[in-house]
Coordinates of C-alpha atoms and ligand atoms in Angstrom, one line a residue:
M1 CA -3.3 19.1 -36.1
A2 CA -4.1 22.2 -34.0
G3 CA -1.3 23.7 -32.0
H4 CA -1.0 25.3 -28.4
E5 CA -2.5 28.5 -29.7
D6 CA -5.7 26.8 -30.7
P7 CA -8.6 26.3 -28.3
A8 CA -9.5 23.0 -30.1
Y9 CA -6.1 21.6 -29.1
W10 CA -6.9 22.1 -25.4
E11 CA -10.4 20.8 -25.8
D12 CA -9.0 17.7 -27.4
R13 CA -6.4 17.3 -24.6
K14 CA -9.2 17.8 -22.0
G15 CA -11.2 14.9 -23.6
R16 CA -8.2 12.6 -23.1
L17 CA -7.3 13.5 -19.5
D18 CA -7.2 10.8 -16.9
F19 CA -7.8 12.2 -13.4
R20 CA -6.0 10.9 -10.4
T21 CA -8.7 10.9 -7.7
G22 CA -7.3 9.0 -4.7
A23 CA -5.0 10.3 -1.9
F24 CA -1.3 9.6 -2.3
I25 CA 0.1 8.0 0.8
D26 CA 3.3 5.9 1.3
G27 CA 4.0 5.8 -2.4
A28 CA 0.6 4.6 -3.5
C29 CA -2.8 6.0 -4.6
C30 CA -5.7 5.1 -2.2
P31 CA -9.3 6.0 -1.4
A32 CA -10.0 7.9 1.9
A33 CA -10.4 5.5 4.8
S34 CA -14.0 6.7 5.2
G35 CA -14.7 6.1 1.4
E36 CA -15.9 9.7 1.2
T37 CA -15.2 12.0 -1.7
F38 CA -15.8 15.6 -2.7
D39 CA -16.6 17.1 -6.0
C40 CA -14.3 19.0 -8.3
I41 CA -16.3 21.4 -10.4
N42 CA -15.0 23.2 -13.5
P43 CA -15.7 26.8 -12.8
A44 CA -15.7 27.5 -16.6
D45 CA -19.1 25.8 -17.0
G46 CA -20.2 24.7 -13.5
Q47 CA -19.9 21.0 -14.6
L48 CA -18.5 18.1 -12.5
L49 CA -15.0 17.2 -13.5
T50 CA -14.5 14.3 -11.1
S51 CA -14.8 13.4 -7.4
V52 CA -11.7 13.1 -5.2
A53 CA -10.9 11.3 -1.9
A54 CA -11.9 13.4 1.0
C55 CA -9.2 12.6 3.6
G56 CA -9.9 12.8 7.3
P57 CA -7.9 12.4 10.4
E58 CA -7.2 8.7 9.8
D59 CA -5.7 9.3 6.4
V60 CA -3.7 12.2 7.7
G61 CA -2.5 9.9 10.5
R62 CA -1.4 7.4 7.9
A63 CA 0.4 10.0 5.8
V64 CA 2.2 11.4 8.9
R65 CA 3.3 7.9 9.9
S66 CA 4.6 7.2 6.4
A67 CA 6.5 10.5 6.3
R68 CA 8.0 10.0 9.8
R69 CA 9.1 6.4 9.0
V70 CA 11.0 7.4 5.9
F71 CA 12.4 10.4 7.7
E72 CA 13.7 8.3 10.6
R73 CA 15.2 5.7 8.2
G74 CA 17.1 8.5 6.5
H75 CA 16.3 7.2 3.0
W76 CA 15.9 10.8 2.0
A77 CA 16.9 13.0 4.9
K78 CA 20.3 11.5 5.3
T79 CA 21.2 11.0 1.7
T80 CA 23.8 13.4 0.2
P81 CA 22.8 16.8 -1.1
Q82 CA 24.1 15.6 -4.5
H83 CA 21.6 12.7 -4.4
R84 CA 18.6 14.9 -3.6
K85 CA 19.8 17.4 -6.2
K86 CA 19.7 14.7 -8.9
C87 CA 16.3 13.5 -7.8
L88 CA 14.8 17.0 -7.7
I89 CA 16.2 17.9 -11.1
R90 CA 14.6 14.7 -12.5
F91 CA 11.4 15.7 -10.7
A92 CA 11.5 19.1 -12.4
E93 CA 12.1 17.5 -15.7
L94 CA 9.1 15.2 -15.3
I95 CA 6.9 18.2 -14.4
E96 CA 8.1 19.9 -17.5
K97 CA 7.5 16.7 -19.6
H98 CA 3.9 16.6 -18.3
A99 CA 3.4 20.4 -18.4
E100 CA 0.4 20.4 -20.8
E101 CA -1.4 17.9 -18.7
L102 CA -0.6 19.7 -15.4
A103 CA -1.5 23.1 -16.8
L104 CA -4.8 21.7 -18.1
L105 CA -5.6 20.3 -14.7
D106 CA -5.0 23.6 -13.0
T107 CA -7.0 25.6 -15.5
L108 CA -9.9 23.1 -15.4
N109 CA -9.9 23.0 -11.6
M110 CA -9.8 26.7 -10.9
G111 CA -10.6 28.6 -14.1
K112 CA -7.4 30.5 -14.9
P113 CA -6.6 31.1 -18.6
I114 CA -4.6 28.3 -20.1
S115 CA -2.1 30.9 -21.4
Q116 CA -1.2 31.7 -17.7
S117 CA -0.9 27.9 -16.9
F118 CA 1.1 27.0 -19.9
P119 CA 3.3 28.9 -22.3
T120 CA 1.1 28.8 -25.3
G121 CA 2.8 31.7 -27.0
V122 CA -0.4 33.7 -27.0
S123 CA -1.5 36.6 -24.6
E124 CA 0.6 35.4 -21.7
G125 CA 1.1 38.8 -20.3
P126 CA 4.3 40.0 -18.7
F127 CA 4.8 37.0 -16.4
P128 CA 5.9 33.4 -17.2
A129 CA 3.2 30.8 -17.1
D130 CA 2.9 28.6 -14.0
L131 CA 4.3 25.5 -15.7
V132 CA 7.5 27.5 -16.4
T133 CA 8.0 28.8 -12.9
A134 CA 6.7 25.8 -10.9
P135 CA 9.3 23.3 -12.2
N136 CA 11.9 26.0 -12.0
H137 CA 11.3 26.3 -8.3
I138 CA 12.0 22.5 -7.8
R139 CA 15.1 22.6 -10.0
W140 CA 16.5 25.8 -8.4
F141 CA 16.4 24.4 -4.9
G142 CA 17.8 21.1 -6.2
E143 CA 20.7 22.8 -7.8
A144 CA 21.3 25.0 -4.8
I145 CA 21.3 22.4 -2.1
D146 CA 24.8 21.0 -2.7
K147 CA 26.2 24.6 -2.6
V148 CA 25.0 25.6 0.8
Y149 CA 27.6 25.6 3.4
D150 CA 27.1 25.5 7.1
E151 CA 29.1 27.7 9.6
V152 CA 31.9 27.6 12.1
G153 CA 31.5 29.9 15.2
P154 CA 34.3 32.4 16.0
T155 CA 35.1 30.6 19.3
G156 CA 38.9 31.0 19.5
P157 CA 41.5 28.2 19.5
S158 CA 40.2 26.1 22.4
A159 CA 36.9 25.1 20.9
L160 CA 35.1 24.5 17.7
S161 CA 31.5 25.4 17.3
L162 CA 29.7 23.8 14.3
I163 CA 26.6 25.6 13.3
T164 CA 24.7 23.2 11.1
R165 CA 21.3 23.0 9.5
E166 CA 19.2 19.9 9.8
P167 CA 15.8 19.1 8.2
V168 CA 13.0 19.9 10.5
G169 CA 11.3 16.5 10.0
V170 CA 7.7 16.1 8.8
V171 CA 6.4 19.2 7.0
A172 CA 2.7 19.7 6.1
A173 CA 2.4 22.1 3.2
V174 CA -1.1 23.5 3.0
V175 CA -1.7 25.5 -0.1
P176 CA -4.5 27.6 -1.9
W177 CA -6.2 27.3 -5.2
N178 CA -5.1 30.4 -7.0
F179 CA -1.8 29.0 -8.3
P180 CA -2.3 25.4 -7.3
L181 CA 0.9 23.8 -8.7
L182 CA 3.1 26.9 -8.3
M183 CA 2.3 27.4 -4.6
A184 CA 2.9 23.7 -4.0
C185 CA 6.3 24.0 -5.7
W186 CA 7.2 27.1 -3.7
K187 CA 7.0 24.8 -0.6
L188 CA 8.2 21.5 -2.1
G189 CA 11.5 22.8 -3.6
P190 CA 13.1 24.0 -0.4
A191 CA 11.4 21.5 2.0
L192 CA 12.5 18.5 -0.1
A193 CA 15.9 19.8 -0.9
A194 CA 16.6 20.3 2.9
G195 CA 15.8 16.6 3.4
N196 CA 12.3 16.7 4.9
S197 CA 9.3 14.5 4.3
V198 CA 6.3 16.4 3.1
I199 CA 2.5 16.0 3.3
L200 CA 0.9 18.3 0.8
K201 CA -2.7 19.4 1.4
P202 CA -4.0 21.0 -1.7
A203 CA -7.1 23.3 -1.6
E204 CA -10.3 21.4 -2.0
Q205 CA -11.0 23.5 -5.2
S206 CA -7.8 22.4 -7.0
P207 CA -6.4 19.0 -5.9
L208 CA -5.8 17.4 -9.3
S209 CA -2.3 18.7 -10.2
A210 CA -1.0 17.9 -6.7
L211 CA -2.2 14.3 -7.0
R212 CA -0.5 13.9 -10.4
I213 CA 2.9 15.3 -9.3
A214 CA 3.0 12.8 -6.4
E215 CA 3.3 10.0 -9.0
L216 CA 6.0 11.9 -10.8
A217 CA 8.0 12.3 -7.5
I218 CA 8.1 8.5 -7.3
E219 CA 9.1 8.2 -10.9
A220 CA 11.9 10.7 -10.2
G221 CA 13.3 8.3 -7.6
M222 CA 11.9 9.8 -4.3
P223 CA 11.4 7.1 -1.7
D224 CA 7.8 6.2 -0.7
G225 CA 6.5 8.5 2.0
V226 CA 8.8 11.4 1.1
L227 CA 5.9 13.2 -0.7
N228 CA 2.4 12.3 0.4
V229 CA -0.8 14.2 -0.8
V230 CA -3.9 14.3 1.2
P231 CA -6.8 16.0 -0.6
G232 CA -9.7 17.0 1.6
L233 CA -11.6 19.8 3.1
G234 CA -9.7 22.5 5.0
A235 CA -11.7 22.2 8.2
V236 CA -11.1 18.4 8.2
A237 CA -7.8 17.4 6.5
G238 CA -6.2 20.8 7.1
A239 CA -7.1 21.0 10.7
A240 CA -6.0 17.4 11.2
L241 CA -2.6 18.3 10.0
G242 CA -2.5 21.5 12.0
R243 CA -3.4 19.6 15.2
H244 CA -1.3 16.5 14.6
M245 CA 1.3 15.9 17.4
D246 CA 3.9 14.5 14.9
V247 CA 3.9 17.2 12.3
D248 CA 6.9 19.3 12.9
C249 CA 6.2 22.3 10.6
I250 CA 3.2 23.8 8.8
A251 CA 4.1 25.7 5.7
F252 CA 0.8 27.5 4.8
T253 CA -0.3 29.7 2.0
G254 CA -3.9 31.0 2.1
S255 CA -6.0 33.5 3.9
A256 CA -5.0 35.4 7.0
E257 CA -8.2 34.0 8.7
V258 CA -7.1 30.4 8.2
G259 CA -3.5 31.3 9.0
K260 CA -4.5 32.4 12.4
L261 CA -6.2 29.0 12.9
F262 CA -3.0 27.3 12.2
L263 CA -1.3 29.3 15.0
T264 CA -4.1 28.2 17.3
Y265 CA -3.8 24.6 16.2
A266 CA 0.0 24.6 16.9
G267 CA -0.5 26.2 20.3
E268 CA -3.1 23.6 21.2
S269 CA -0.9 20.7 20.1
N270 CA 2.9 20.4 19.8
M271 CA 4.0 24.0 19.1
K272 CA 4.9 22.9 15.6
R273 CA 6.6 25.7 13.6
V274 CA 4.0 27.7 11.7
W275 CA 5.0 29.6 8.6
L276 CA 2.3 31.7 7.0
E277 CA 2.1 33.3 3.6
C278 CA -1.3 35.1 3.8
G279 CA -3.3 37.7 2.0
G280 CA -2.6 41.2 0.8
K281 CA -4.3 44.5 -0.2
A282 CA -1.4 46.1 -2.0
P283 CA -1.2 49.8 -2.8
N284 CA 0.0 50.7 -6.3
I285 CA 1.1 54.3 -6.0
I286 CA 1.3 56.4 -9.2
L287 CA 2.9 59.8 -8.4
A288 CA 2.5 62.8 -10.7
D289 CA 6.2 62.4 -11.9
C290 CA 5.6 58.9 -13.1
P291 CA 8.2 58.2 -15.8
D292 CA 5.8 56.3 -18.2
V293 CA 2.1 56.6 -17.5
E294 CA 1.2 54.2 -20.3
E295 CA 3.4 51.5 -18.7
A296 CA 2.2 52.3 -15.2
V297 CA -1.4 52.0 -16.2
E298 CA -0.9 48.7 -18.1
A299 CA 0.8 47.4 -15.0
A300 CA -2.0 48.7 -12.8
A301 CA -4.6 46.9 -14.9
Y302 CA -2.5 43.7 -14.8
G303 CA -2.1 44.1 -11.1
A304 CA -5.8 44.3 -10.4
F305 CA -7.2 41.9 -13.0
H306 CA -4.6 39.3 -13.8
N307 CA -5.6 35.8 -12.8
Q308 CA -9.2 37.2 -12.2
G309 CA -7.7 39.3 -9.4
E310 CA -7.2 36.1 -7.5
V311 CA -3.6 36.9 -6.6
C312 CA -2.2 37.6 -3.2
A313 CA 0.3 40.1 -4.7
A314 CA -2.5 41.8 -6.7
A315 CA -2.7 45.6 -6.5
P316 CA -6.4 46.2 -5.8
R317 CA -5.8 49.7 -4.4
L318 CA -4.6 52.3 -7.0
L319 CA -3.3 55.5 -5.3
V320 CA -3.0 58.4 -7.7
E321 CA -2.0 62.0 -7.4
P322 CA -4.5 64.5 -8.8
A323 CA -2.2 66.0 -11.4
I324 CA -2.3 62.8 -13.5
K325 CA -5.5 61.2 -12.4
D326 CA -7.5 62.0 -15.6
E327 CA -4.8 60.7 -17.8
V328 CA -4.5 57.5 -15.7
M329 CA -8.2 56.9 -15.5
E330 CA -8.8 57.4 -19.3
K331 CA -5.9 54.9 -20.1
L332 CA -7.1 52.5 -17.5
I333 CA -10.6 52.3 -18.8
S334 CA -9.3 51.7 -22.3
C335 CA -7.3 48.7 -21.0
L336 CA -10.4 46.9 -19.6
D337 CA -11.3 45.1 -22.8
L338 CA -8.2 43.0 -22.5
F339 CA -9.5 41.7 -19.1
Q340 CA -13.1 40.8 -20.1
P341 CA -13.5 37.2 -19.0
G342 CA -13.4 34.5 -21.7
D343 CA -13.2 30.8 -22.0
P344 CA -10.2 29.6 -20.0
L345 CA -9.3 27.1 -22.7
D346 CA -9.0 29.7 -25.3
P347 CA -5.3 30.8 -25.4
K348 CA -6.3 34.3 -26.3
T349 CA -8.2 34.7 -23.0
R350 CA -6.5 36.9 -20.4
S351 CA -9.1 36.6 -17.7
G352 CA -10.9 33.3 -17.0
A353 CA -13.5 32.0 -14.6
I354 CA -13.8 32.7 -10.8
V355 CA -12.8 29.6 -8.9
S356 CA -16.2 28.7 -7.5
R357 CA -19.8 29.8 -7.3
D358 CA -19.3 30.7 -3.6
H359 CA -16.3 32.8 -4.3
M360 CA -18.1 34.6 -7.2
S361 CA -21.0 35.4 -4.8
R362 CA -18.5 36.7 -2.3
I363 CA -17.0 39.1 -5.0
L364 CA -20.4 40.2 -6.1
D365 CA -21.3 40.9 -2.4
Y366 CA -18.3 43.1 -2.1
I367 CA -19.3 45.0 -5.1
S368 CA -22.7 45.6 -3.5
I369 CA -21.0 46.6 -0.3
G370 CA -18.9 49.2 -2.3
V371 CA -22.0 50.6 -3.8
S372 CA -23.7 50.8 -0.4
E373 CA -20.7 52.4 1.1
G374 CA -21.1 55.2 -1.4
A375 CA -18.2 54.4 -3.7
P376 CA -19.0 55.4 -7.3
L377 CA -18.9 52.3 -9.6
R378 CA -16.9 53.5 -12.6
S379 CA -16.9 50.3 -14.6
G380 CA -18.0 46.7 -14.6
G381 CA -19.7 45.3 -11.5
A382 CA -21.6 42.4 -12.9
R383 CA -21.5 38.6 -13.4
V384 CA -21.1 37.8 -17.2
R385 CA -21.1 34.7 -19.4
T386 CA -24.0 33.3 -17.5
E387 CA -25.0 31.3 -20.5
T388 CA -21.9 29.1 -20.0
G389 CA -23.1 27.9 -16.6
G390 CA -19.6 29.2 -15.3
Y391 CA -18.6 31.9 -12.9
Y392 CA -17.3 35.0 -14.4
V393 CA -17.1 38.6 -13.2
E394 CA -16.3 41.8 -15.2
P395 CA -13.3 43.8 -14.3
T396 CA -14.7 46.4 -11.9
I397 CA -13.5 49.8 -10.9
F398 CA -14.7 52.0 -8.0
D399 CA -13.5 55.6 -8.2
P400 CA -13.0 57.5 -5.9
V401 CA -12.8 55.2 -2.9
L402 CA -12.0 56.2 0.7
N403 CA -9.4 54.0 2.3
R404 CA -11.5 53.3 5.3
M405 CA -14.2 51.6 3.2
R406 CA -14.5 47.9 3.4
I407 CA -13.7 47.5 -0.3
A408 CA -10.3 49.2 0.3
Q409 CA -9.6 47.3 3.5
E410 CA -10.6 43.7 3.0
E411 CA -9.2 41.2 0.6
I412 CA -11.8 40.7 -2.1
F413 CA -9.6 38.4 -4.1
G414 CA -11.4 39.2 -7.4
P415 CA -11.3 41.6 -10.2
V416 CA -12.2 44.7 -8.3
L417 CA -10.0 47.9 -8.2
S418 CA -10.4 50.7 -5.7
V419 CA -9.0 54.0 -7.0
I420 CA -8.0 56.3 -4.1
D421 CA -6.9 59.9 -4.4
V422 CA -3.7 60.9 -2.6
A423 CA -2.4 64.4 -2.2
G424 CA 1.4 63.8 -2.2
V425 CA 3.9 61.3 -1.0
D426 CA 3.2 61.5 2.7
E427 CA -0.4 60.7 2.2
A428 CA 0.4 58.0 -0.3
I429 CA 2.7 56.3 2.3
A430 CA 0.1 56.7 5.1
I431 CA -2.8 55.2 3.0
G432 CA -0.4 52.7 1.4
N433 CA 0.3 51.3 5.0
G434 CA -3.3 51.8 6.1
T435 CA -4.5 48.2 6.0
I436 CA -3.8 45.1 8.2
Y437 CA -1.7 43.6 5.3
G438 CA 1.8 44.2 4.1
L439 CA 2.6 41.7 1.3
T440 CA 3.6 43.9 -1.7
A441 CA 3.4 47.5 -2.8
S442 CA 4.6 49.5 -5.8
V443 CA 5.4 53.1 -6.6
W444 CA 5.9 55.0 -9.9
T445 CA 8.1 58.1 -9.9
S446 CA 11.0 59.6 -11.8
D447 CA 12.6 60.8 -8.6
I448 CA 15.0 58.3 -7.1
N449 CA 15.0 60.0 -3.7
K450 CA 11.3 59.9 -3.5
A451 CA 11.2 56.3 -4.8
H452 CA 13.7 55.2 -2.1
R453 CA 11.9 57.0 0.7
V454 CA 8.5 55.5 -0.2
A455 CA 10.1 52.1 -0.5
Q456 CA 11.7 52.5 2.9
C457 CA 8.4 53.7 4.5
L458 CA 6.1 51.1 3.0
R459 CA 5.6 48.2 5.4
A460 CA 5.6 45.4 2.8
G461 CA 7.7 42.3 2.1
T462 CA 8.2 43.4 -1.5
V463 CA 8.2 46.9 -2.9
W464 CA 8.4 47.5 -6.7
I465 CA 9.7 50.7 -8.1
N466 CA 8.4 51.6 -11.6
C467 CA 7.3 48.0 -12.2
Y468 CA 4.8 45.5 -10.9
E469 CA 5.2 41.9 -9.8
A470 CA 8.7 41.6 -11.2
S471 CA 10.2 38.7 -9.3
D472 CA 11.5 35.2 -9.5
V473 CA 12.8 32.3 -7.4
T474 CA 16.0 34.3 -6.5
S475 CA 14.2 36.9 -4.5
P476 CA 12.4 36.2 -1.2
F477 CA 8.6 36.6 -1.1
G478 CA 6.5 37.0 2.0
G479 CA 4.7 39.5 4.2
F480 CA 4.8 42.0 6.9
K481 CA 2.0 42.4 9.4
Q482 CA -1.0 40.1 8.8
S483 CA 0.4 39.0 5.4
G484 CA 2.3 36.4 7.3
N485 CA 5.9 35.5 8.4
G486 CA 8.9 33.9 6.9
R487 CA 9.8 33.9 3.2
D488 CA 9.3 31.6 0.3
R489 CA 11.8 31.6 -2.6
S490 CA 15.5 32.2 -2.5
L491 CA 17.9 30.6 0.0
H492 CA 15.9 32.3 2.8
A493 CA 13.2 29.8 2.2
L494 CA 15.5 27.2 3.8
D495 CA 15.0 28.9 7.2
K496 CA 11.5 27.4 7.2
Y497 CA 12.5 23.9 6.7
T498 CA 15.6 23.5 8.8
E499 CA 16.6 23.6 12.5
I500 CA 19.9 25.2 13.4
K501 CA 22.1 23.1 15.7
S502 CA 25.2 24.2 17.5
T503 CA 27.7 21.5 18.2
W504 CA 30.6 22.4 20.6
I505 CA 33.9 20.6 20.6
R506 CA 36.3 21.7 23.4
F507 CA 40.0 20.9 22.9
S508 CA 42.1 20.0 25.8
Ligands
LIG1 P1 -7.8 29.5 2.4 O1 -7.2 30.1 3.6 O2 -9.3 29.4 2.4 O3 -7.3 28.0 2.2 C1 -5.9 27.7 2.1 C2 -5.7 26.3 2.5 O4 -6.1 26.2 3.9 C3 -6.5 25.3 1.7 O5 -5.8 24.1 1.5 C4 -7.7 25.0 2.6 O6 -8.3 23.7 2.4 C5 -7.1 25.1 4.0 N1 -8.1 25.4 5.0 C6 -9.2 26.1 4.8 N2 -9.9 26.1 6.0 C7 -9.1 25.5 7.0 C8 -9.3 25.2 8.3 N3 -10.4 25.6 9.0 N4 -8.3 24.5 8.9 C9 -7.2 24.1 8.3 N5 -7.0 24.3 7.0 C10 -8.0 25.0 6.3 O7 -7.3 30.3 1.2 P2 -7.8 30.1 -0.3 O8 -9.2 30.6 -0.5 O9 -7.4 28.7 -0.8 O10 -6.7 31.0 -1.1 C11 -6.8 32.4 -1.1 C12 -6.0 33.1 -0.1 O11 -4.6 32.7 -0.2 C13 -6.0 34.6 -0.2 O12 -6.1 35.2 1.1 C14 -4.6 34.8 -0.8 O13 -4.1 36.1 -0.6 C15 -3.8 33.8 -0.2 N6 -2.5 33.6 -0.9 C16 -1.4 34.1 -0.4 C17 -0.2 33.9 -1.1 C18 1.2 34.4 -0.5 O14 2.2 34.0 -1.0 N7 1.1 35.3 0.5 C19 -0.2 33.2 -2.3 C20 -1.3 32.8 -2.8 C21 -2.5 33.0 -2.1

């Protein structure tokens, strides 16, 4: 029988998949109250995978009532941290047990290469596959929660001030399609560990893995209502959560445009806490004294084209000093073959399909905008593999680009790289900071003083020095400026999902 490294293995697994298509509310799968559904299209071939319940305000209301009920009863929120830990570790193990199925659901839903969803052992690139990191996020917060202490204030002998954390209550996690399961787990790990009830709203492009893990949560021992999943359109189900008077907290990952809507929804309803992980337009700065140009260029290509460029932390702006520009460009162009799109179910593929026809059109529109702005198209620029019926775009490079051009300013969220000339460190910092975003940035230099200065001056939540996208659950992730607020990952993530209470005891 074929193994993980063989496309036939995944084709066979695909034929045997059983899609969950209902909402998951109060521990059970159910159709939307309206009976409406929306279609899930496989972007690899443009074919219908299945249709899924399109939740509306009534379904959201039911999910919120269920989440509130179990929260008030304390069947999860008031259990011991050790209990939640055991349950979350079981949950992580079940995700791992079903990793092949979940990886396949994500790849079929949104077009990423199977090797980036599942550790096939083939062409995985420098980062672990989603089905390695996603369960790890659940396990890490499960393991952490019985080691987190509260505080005692320095009040002096006549009083005791207890500073304790409590779960915030009903959390709505609204997530995007580019890492469907991973982004969900970034929210679920800390939110559930802290004792909240959660309503997960997956993106309409990629609801299938979320619906499956809701069942696994029950199997792991989570009480009904602790994890609900409401698939549906953003403007309907997402907005209903954003406006709901009994949702205490929105944990959102997605575009800055929709993030701003959630701030409005909160202002117009109950002032729920709104935590935003939004877009980016990261600068990747290669200075003339880069210690290893080969490595820097490989990282640059990976930063721009990995996951079809559909990565918030992608580095779609490459800032290069003139002294090494020719060498960088020559090496970069020679890397492009690695990122030519292929069949997502072939484990050798490094770049898969674009998530949807609409998104592909948006990327191609941006390429036309770049050309009309006068940016020279150095490589790529076209839709490919049209014979498959799927949505594929070549890795595309514009060079040189001016930072004021729209292709350098706006988040394209596709495999499009703008190369920008910079004359020295000061200009690199100014241009690096010259967008509305501030999620990530990187700098390549042999000079530790320069590296540290650039890192200090870049207004970004994460700065990489002589590396790109190095990270894991132990380091916080989130943005400055319009890339958002708050942090996912690490113990700092608990700030989103807890309220701090001061309790004073005065002694007579
Ligand atoms: P999106 O903003 O379109 O959608 C995100 C979520 O919001 C989805 O669940 C969607 O259904 C919902 N939504 C859409 N419109 C809505 C509305 N009017 N009201 C309420 N909810 C609505 O983003 P996307 O296209 O799914 O994902 C791509 C974006 O996500 C990019 O901007 C990317 O940078 C960002 N992203 C950020 C991070 C991060 O950690 N900072 C990680 C991954 C993706």
